[in-house]
PDB file of C-alpha atoms in Angstrom:
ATOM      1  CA  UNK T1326     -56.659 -31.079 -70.430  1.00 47.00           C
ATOM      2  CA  UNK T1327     -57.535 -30.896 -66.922  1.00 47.00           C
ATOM      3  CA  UNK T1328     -60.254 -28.070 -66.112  1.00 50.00           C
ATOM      4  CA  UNK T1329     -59.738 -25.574 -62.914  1.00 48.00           C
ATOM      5  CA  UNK T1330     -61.778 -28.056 -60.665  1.00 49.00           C
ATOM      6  CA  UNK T1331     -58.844 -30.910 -61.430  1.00 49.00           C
ATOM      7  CA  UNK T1332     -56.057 -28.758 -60.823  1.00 51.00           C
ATOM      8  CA  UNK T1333     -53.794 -30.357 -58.087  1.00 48.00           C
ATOM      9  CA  UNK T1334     -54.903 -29.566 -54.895  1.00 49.00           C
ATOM     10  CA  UNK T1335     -52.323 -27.536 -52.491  1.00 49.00           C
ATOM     11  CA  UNK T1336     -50.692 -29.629 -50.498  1.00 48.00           C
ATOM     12  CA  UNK T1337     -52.152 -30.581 -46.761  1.00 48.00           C
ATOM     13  CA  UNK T1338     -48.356 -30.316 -45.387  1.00 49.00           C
ATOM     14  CA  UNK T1339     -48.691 -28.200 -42.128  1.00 50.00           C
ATOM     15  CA  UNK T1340     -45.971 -25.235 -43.328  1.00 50.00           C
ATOM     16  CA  UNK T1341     -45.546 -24.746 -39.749  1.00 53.00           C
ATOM     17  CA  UNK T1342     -44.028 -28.775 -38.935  1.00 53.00           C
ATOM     18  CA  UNK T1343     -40.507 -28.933 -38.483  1.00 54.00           C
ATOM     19  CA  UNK T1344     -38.885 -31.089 -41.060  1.00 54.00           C
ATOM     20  CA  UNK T1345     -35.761 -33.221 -40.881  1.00 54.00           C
ATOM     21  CA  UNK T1346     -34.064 -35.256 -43.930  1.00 57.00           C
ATOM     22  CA  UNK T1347     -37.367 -33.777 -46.058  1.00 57.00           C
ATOM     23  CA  UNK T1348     -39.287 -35.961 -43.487  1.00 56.00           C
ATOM     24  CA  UNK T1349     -42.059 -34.424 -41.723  1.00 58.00           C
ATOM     25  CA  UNK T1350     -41.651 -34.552 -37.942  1.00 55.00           C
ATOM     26  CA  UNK T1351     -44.864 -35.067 -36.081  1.00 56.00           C
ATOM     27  CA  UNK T1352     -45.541 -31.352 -34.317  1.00 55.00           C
ATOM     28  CA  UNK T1353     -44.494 -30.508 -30.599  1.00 51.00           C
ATOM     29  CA  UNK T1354     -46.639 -28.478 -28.882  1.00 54.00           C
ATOM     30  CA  UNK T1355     -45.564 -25.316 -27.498  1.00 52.00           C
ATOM     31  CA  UNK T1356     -45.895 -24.011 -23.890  1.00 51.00           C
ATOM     32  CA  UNK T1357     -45.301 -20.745 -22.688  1.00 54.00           C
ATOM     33  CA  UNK T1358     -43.184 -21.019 -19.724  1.00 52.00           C
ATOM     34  CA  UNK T1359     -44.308 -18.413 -16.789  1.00 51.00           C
ATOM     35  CA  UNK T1360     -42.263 -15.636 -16.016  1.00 50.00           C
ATOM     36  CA  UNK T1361     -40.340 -16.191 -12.391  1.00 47.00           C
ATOM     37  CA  UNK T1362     -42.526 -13.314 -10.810  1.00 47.00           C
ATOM     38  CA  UNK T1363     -45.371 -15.643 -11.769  1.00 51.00           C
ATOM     39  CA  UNK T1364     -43.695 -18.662 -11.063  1.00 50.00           C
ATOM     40  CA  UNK T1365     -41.478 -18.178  -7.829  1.00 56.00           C
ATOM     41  CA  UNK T1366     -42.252 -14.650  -6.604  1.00 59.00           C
ATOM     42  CA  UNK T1367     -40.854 -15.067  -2.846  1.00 59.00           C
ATOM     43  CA  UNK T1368     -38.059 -16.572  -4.211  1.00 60.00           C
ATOM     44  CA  UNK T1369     -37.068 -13.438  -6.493  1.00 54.00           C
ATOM     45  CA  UNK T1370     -37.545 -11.364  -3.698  1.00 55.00           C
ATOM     46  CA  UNK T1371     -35.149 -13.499  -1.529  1.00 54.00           C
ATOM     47  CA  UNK T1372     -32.544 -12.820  -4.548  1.00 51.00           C
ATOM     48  CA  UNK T1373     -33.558  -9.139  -4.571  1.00 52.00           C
ATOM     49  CA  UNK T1374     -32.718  -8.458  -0.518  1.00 52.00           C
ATOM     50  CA  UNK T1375     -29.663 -10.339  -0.731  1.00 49.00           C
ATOM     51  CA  UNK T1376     -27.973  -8.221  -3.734  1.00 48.00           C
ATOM     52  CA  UNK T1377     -28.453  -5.239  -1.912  1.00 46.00           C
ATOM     53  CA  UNK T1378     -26.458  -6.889   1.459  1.00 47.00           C
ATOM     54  CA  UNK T1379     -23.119  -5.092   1.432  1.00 49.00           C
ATOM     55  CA  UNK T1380     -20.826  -6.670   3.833  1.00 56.00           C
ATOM     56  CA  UNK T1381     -19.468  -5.419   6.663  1.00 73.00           C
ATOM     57  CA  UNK T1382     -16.081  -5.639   7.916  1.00 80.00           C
ATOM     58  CA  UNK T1383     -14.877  -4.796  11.806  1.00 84.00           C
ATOM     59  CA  UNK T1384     -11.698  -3.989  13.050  1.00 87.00           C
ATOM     60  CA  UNK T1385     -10.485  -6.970  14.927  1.00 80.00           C
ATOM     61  CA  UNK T1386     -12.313  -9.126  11.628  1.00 78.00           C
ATOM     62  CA  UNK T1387     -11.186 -11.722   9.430  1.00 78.00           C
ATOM     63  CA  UNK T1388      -8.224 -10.630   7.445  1.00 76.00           C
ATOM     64  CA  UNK T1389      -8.496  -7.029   9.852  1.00 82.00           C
ATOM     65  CA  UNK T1390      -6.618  -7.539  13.458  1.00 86.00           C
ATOM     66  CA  UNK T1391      -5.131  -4.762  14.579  1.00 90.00           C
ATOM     67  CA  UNK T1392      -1.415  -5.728  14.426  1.00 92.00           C
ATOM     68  CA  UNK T1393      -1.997  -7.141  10.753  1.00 92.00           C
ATOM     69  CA  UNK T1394      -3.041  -3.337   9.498  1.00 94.00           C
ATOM     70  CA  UNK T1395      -0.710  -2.201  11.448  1.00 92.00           C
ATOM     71  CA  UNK T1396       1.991  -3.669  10.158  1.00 93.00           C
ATOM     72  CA  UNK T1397       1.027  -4.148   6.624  1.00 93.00           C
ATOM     73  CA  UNK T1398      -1.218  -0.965   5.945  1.00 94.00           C
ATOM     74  CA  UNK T1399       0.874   1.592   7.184  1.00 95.00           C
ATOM     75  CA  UNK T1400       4.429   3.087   6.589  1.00 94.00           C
ATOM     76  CA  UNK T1401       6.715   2.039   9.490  1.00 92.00           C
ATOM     77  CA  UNK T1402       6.497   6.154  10.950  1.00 93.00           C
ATOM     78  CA  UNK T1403       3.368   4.931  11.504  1.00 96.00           C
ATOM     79  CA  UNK T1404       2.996   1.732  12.891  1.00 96.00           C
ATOM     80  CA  UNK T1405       1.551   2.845  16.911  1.00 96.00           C
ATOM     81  CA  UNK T1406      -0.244   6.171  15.685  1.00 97.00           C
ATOM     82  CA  UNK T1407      -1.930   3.669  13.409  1.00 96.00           C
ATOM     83  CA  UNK T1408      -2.377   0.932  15.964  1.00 96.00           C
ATOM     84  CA  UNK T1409      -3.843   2.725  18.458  1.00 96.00           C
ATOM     85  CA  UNK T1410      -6.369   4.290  16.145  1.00 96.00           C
ATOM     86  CA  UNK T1411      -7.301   0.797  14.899  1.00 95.00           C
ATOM     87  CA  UNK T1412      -7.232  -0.308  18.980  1.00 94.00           C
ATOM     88  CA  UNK T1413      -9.974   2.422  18.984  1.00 94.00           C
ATOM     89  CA  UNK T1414     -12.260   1.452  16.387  1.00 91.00           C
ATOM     90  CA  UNK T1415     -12.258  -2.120  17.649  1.00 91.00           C
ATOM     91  CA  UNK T1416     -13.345  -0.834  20.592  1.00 92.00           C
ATOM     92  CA  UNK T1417     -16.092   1.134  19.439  1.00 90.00           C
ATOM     93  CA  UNK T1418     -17.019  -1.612  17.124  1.00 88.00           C
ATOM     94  CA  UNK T1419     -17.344   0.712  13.908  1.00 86.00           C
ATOM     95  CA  UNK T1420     -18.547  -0.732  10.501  1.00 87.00           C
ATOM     96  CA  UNK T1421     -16.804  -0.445   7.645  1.00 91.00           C
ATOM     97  CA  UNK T1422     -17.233  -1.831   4.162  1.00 88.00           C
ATOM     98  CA  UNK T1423     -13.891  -3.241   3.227  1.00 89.00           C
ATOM     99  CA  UNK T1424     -10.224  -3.301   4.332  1.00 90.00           C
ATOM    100  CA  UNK T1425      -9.285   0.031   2.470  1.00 92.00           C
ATOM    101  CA  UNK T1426     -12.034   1.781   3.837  1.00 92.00           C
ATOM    102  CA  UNK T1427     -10.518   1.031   7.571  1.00 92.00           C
ATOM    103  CA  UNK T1428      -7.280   2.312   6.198  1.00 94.00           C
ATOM    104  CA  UNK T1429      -8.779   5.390   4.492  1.00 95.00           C
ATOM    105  CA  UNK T1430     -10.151   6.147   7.833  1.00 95.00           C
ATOM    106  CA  UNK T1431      -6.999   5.637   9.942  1.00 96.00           C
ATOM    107  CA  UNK T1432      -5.365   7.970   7.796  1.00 96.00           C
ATOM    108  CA  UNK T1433      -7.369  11.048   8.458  1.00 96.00           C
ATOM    109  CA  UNK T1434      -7.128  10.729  12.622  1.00 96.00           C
ATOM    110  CA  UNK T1435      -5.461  13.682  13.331  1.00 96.00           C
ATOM    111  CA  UNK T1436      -2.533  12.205  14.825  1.00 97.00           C
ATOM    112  CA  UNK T1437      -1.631  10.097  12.364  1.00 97.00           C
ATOM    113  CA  UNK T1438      -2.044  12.678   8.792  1.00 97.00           C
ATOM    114  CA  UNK T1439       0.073  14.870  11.024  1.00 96.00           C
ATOM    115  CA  UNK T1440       2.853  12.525  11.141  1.00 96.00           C
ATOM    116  CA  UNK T1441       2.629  11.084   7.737  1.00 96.00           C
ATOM    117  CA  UNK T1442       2.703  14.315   6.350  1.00 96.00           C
ATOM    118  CA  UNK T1443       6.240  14.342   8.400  1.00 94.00           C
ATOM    119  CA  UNK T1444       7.559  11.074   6.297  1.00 95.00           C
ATOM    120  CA  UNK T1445       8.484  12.506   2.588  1.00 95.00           C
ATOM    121  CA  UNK T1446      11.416  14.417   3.696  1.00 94.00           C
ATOM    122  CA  UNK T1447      12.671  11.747   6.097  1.00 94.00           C
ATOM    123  CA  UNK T1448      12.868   9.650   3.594  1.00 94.00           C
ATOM    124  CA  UNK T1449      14.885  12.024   1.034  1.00 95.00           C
ATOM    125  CA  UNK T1450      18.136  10.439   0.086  1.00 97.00           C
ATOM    126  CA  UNK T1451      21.052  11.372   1.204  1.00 97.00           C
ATOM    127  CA  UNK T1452      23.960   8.991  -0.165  1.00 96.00           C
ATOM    128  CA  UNK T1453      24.775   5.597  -1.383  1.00 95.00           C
ATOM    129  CA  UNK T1454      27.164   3.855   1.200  1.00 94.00           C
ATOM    130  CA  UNK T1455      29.945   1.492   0.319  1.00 89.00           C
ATOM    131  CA  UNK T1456      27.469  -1.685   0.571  1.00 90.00           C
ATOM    132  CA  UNK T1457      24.884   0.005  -1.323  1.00 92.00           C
ATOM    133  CA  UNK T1458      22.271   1.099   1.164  1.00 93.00           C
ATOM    134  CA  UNK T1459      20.584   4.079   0.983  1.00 96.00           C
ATOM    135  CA  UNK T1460      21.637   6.845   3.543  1.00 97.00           C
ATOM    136  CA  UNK T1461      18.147   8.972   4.641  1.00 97.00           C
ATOM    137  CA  UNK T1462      17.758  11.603   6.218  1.00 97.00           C
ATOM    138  CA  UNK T1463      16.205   9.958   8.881  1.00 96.00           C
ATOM    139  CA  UNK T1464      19.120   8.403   9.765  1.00 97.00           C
ATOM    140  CA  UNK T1465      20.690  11.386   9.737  1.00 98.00           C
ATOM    141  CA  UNK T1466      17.725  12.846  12.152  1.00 97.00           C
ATOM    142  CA  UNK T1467      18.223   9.804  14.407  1.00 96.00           C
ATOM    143  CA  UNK T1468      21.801   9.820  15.131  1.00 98.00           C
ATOM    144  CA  UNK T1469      23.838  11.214  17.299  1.00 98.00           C
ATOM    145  CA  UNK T1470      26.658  13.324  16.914  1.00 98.00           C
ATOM    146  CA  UNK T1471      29.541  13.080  19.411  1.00 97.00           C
ATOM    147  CA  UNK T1472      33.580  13.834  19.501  1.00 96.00           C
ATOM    148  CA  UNK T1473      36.199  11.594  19.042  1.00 95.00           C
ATOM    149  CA  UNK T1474      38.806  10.544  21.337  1.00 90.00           C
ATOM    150  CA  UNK T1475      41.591  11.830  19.715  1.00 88.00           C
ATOM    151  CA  UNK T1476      44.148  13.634  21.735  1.00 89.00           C
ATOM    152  CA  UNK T1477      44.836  16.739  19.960  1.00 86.00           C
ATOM    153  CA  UNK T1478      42.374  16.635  17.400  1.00 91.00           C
ATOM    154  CA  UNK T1479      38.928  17.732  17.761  1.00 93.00           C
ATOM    155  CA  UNK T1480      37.251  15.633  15.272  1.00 96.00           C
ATOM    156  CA  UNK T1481      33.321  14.440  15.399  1.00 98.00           C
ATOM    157  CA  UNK T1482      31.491  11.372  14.021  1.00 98.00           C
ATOM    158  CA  UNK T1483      28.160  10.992  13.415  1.00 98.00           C
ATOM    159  CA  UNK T1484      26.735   7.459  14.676  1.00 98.00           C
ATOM    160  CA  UNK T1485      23.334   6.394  13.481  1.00 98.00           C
ATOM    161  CA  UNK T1486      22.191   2.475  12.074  1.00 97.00           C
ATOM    162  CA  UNK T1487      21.186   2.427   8.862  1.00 96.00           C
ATOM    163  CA  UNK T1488      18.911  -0.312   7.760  1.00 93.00           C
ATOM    164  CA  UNK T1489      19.745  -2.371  10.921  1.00 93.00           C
ATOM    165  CA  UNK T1490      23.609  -2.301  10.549  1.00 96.00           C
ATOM    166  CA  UNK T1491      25.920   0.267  13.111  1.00 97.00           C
ATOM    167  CA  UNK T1492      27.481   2.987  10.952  1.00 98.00           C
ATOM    168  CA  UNK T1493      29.717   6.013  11.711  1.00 98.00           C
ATOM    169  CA  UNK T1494      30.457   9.343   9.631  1.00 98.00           C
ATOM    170  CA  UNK T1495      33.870  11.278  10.644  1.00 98.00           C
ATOM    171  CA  UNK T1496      34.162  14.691  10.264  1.00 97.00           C
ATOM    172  CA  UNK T1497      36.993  16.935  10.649  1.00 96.00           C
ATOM    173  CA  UNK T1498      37.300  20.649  11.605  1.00 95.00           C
ATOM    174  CA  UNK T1499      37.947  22.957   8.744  1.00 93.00           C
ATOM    175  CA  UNK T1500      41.052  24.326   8.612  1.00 89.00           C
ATOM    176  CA  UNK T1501      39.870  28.196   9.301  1.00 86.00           C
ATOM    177  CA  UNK T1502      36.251  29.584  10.002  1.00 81.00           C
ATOM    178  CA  UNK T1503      34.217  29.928   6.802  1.00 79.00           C
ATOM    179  CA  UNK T1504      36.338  27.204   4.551  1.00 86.00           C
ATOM    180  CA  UNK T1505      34.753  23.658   4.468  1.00 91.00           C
ATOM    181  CA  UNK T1506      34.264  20.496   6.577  1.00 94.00           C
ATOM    182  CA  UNK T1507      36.645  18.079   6.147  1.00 96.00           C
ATOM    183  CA  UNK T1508      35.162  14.756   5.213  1.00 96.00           C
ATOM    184  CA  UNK T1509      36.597  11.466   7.458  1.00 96.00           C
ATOM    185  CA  UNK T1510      36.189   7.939   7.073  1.00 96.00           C
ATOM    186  CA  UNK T1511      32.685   6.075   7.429  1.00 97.00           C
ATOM    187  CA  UNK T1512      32.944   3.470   9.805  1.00 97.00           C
ATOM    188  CA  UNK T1513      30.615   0.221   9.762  1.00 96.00           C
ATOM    189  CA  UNK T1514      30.176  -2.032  12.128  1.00 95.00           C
ATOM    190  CA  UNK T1515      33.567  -0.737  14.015  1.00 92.00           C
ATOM    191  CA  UNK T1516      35.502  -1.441  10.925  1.00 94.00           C
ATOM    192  CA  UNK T1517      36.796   0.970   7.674  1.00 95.00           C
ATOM    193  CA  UNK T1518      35.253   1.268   4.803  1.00 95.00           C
ATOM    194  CA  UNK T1519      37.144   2.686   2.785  1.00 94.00           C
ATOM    195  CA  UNK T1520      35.177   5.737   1.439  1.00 96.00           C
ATOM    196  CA  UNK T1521      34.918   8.907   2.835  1.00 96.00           C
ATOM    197  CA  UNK T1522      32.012  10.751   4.045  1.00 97.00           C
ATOM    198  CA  UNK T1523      30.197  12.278   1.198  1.00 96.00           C
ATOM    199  CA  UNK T1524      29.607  16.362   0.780  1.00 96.00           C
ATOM    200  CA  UNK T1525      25.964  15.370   1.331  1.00 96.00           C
ATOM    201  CA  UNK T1526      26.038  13.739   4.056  1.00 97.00           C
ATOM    202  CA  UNK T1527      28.158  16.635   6.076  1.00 97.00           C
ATOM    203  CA  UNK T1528      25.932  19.280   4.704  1.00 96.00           C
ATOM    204  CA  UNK T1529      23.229  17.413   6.583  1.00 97.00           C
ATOM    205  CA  UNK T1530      24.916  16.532   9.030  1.00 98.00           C
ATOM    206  CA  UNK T1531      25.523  20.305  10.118  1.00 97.00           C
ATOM    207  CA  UNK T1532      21.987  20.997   9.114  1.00 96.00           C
ATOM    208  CA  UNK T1533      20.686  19.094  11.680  1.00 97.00           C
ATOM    209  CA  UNK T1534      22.632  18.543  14.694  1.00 97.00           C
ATOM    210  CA  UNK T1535      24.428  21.714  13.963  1.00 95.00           C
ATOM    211  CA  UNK T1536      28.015  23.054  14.053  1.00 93.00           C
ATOM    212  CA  UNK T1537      30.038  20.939  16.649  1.00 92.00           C
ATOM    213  CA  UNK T1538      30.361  23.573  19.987  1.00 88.00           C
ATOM    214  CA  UNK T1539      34.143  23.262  19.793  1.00 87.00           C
ATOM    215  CA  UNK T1540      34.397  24.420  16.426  1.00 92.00           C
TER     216      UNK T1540
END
């Protein structure tokens, strides 16, 4: 019987070796790497200036000319309100942050929120046409309405182009004061379509150029 003194000793293993397999590994000294403010402090400021450099666009800039936002930016109503804004900030040389900003900035010159405010109701529809295009009323704004020359009849067309294409809308007088238009042919390119002109179109027809004087 073995007394206290004999007892098996505890074992010399260092608790704190890493082991591998149940082998002991020799220990690997640890080193406390420094912090980067310790290690590289001019450097971290470097980093530090540079994430708070916002860049800077000008009009007149990469991916900024003036015919490019223009063009591409703006609805077509708008194209040389917008460009001569834009011509104006090149000149002064303003900074802006990014592309939309320049935009954002176009948009409230005076000139230019005036006439886009202008846009929605040119651009209500008026009627399909035979091919499919969409009759506006700015096409109906931008036309012109004239008489035909038709001996004996005193019959009107309005001519406009509609999406690049010539286009004509007949009217007829109605047959006593107070009854109805009489729709007449639509005419594109020279040639019949076919269809006549729609009750839409003739309302805004009158709307905006007004009764023919002969009527």
């Amino acid at each position: 019987m073995k007394t206290t003194a004999e007892k098996t000793p505890l074992s010399t293993k260092d608790t704190n070796t890493p082991t591998r397999g149940g082998l002991q590994m020799p220990a690997v000294p640890v080193f406390q790497k420094k912090s980067i403010v310790e290690e590289e402090p001019a450097q971290l400021k470097t980093i530090q200036r540079q994430q708070l450099v916002v860049q800077r666009v000008k009009v007149g800039g990469d991916g900024a000319g003036v015919m490019f936002l223009a063009a591409s930016k703006f609805h077509r109503d708008l194209f040389h309100l917008a460009k001569a804004a834009l011509e104006a900030m090149k000149a002064a040389g303003t900074d802006f942050t990014d592309v939309d900003a320049i935009v954002a900035a176009v948009l409230l010159d005076a000139a230019v929120a005036t006439e886009a405010a202008l846009i929605p109701a040119r651009d209500v529809q008026i009627a399909e046409l035979p091919d499919g295009t969409i009759l506006r009323q700015r096409h109906i704004t931008a036309g012109v309405l004239q008489r035909l020359n038709r001996p004996g009849k005193d019959d009107y067309e309005l001519a406009t182009t509609v999406e690049g294409k010539a286009y004509a809308f007949h009217i007829h007088p109605p047959h006593h004061e107070g009854s109805n238009v009489i729709p007449g042919e639509i005419m594109k390119q020279g040639g019949a379509t076919g269809r006549q002109t729609s009750g839409n179109t003739i309302t805004a027809i009158i709307a905006t150029h007004g009764t023919p004087p002969t009527w």
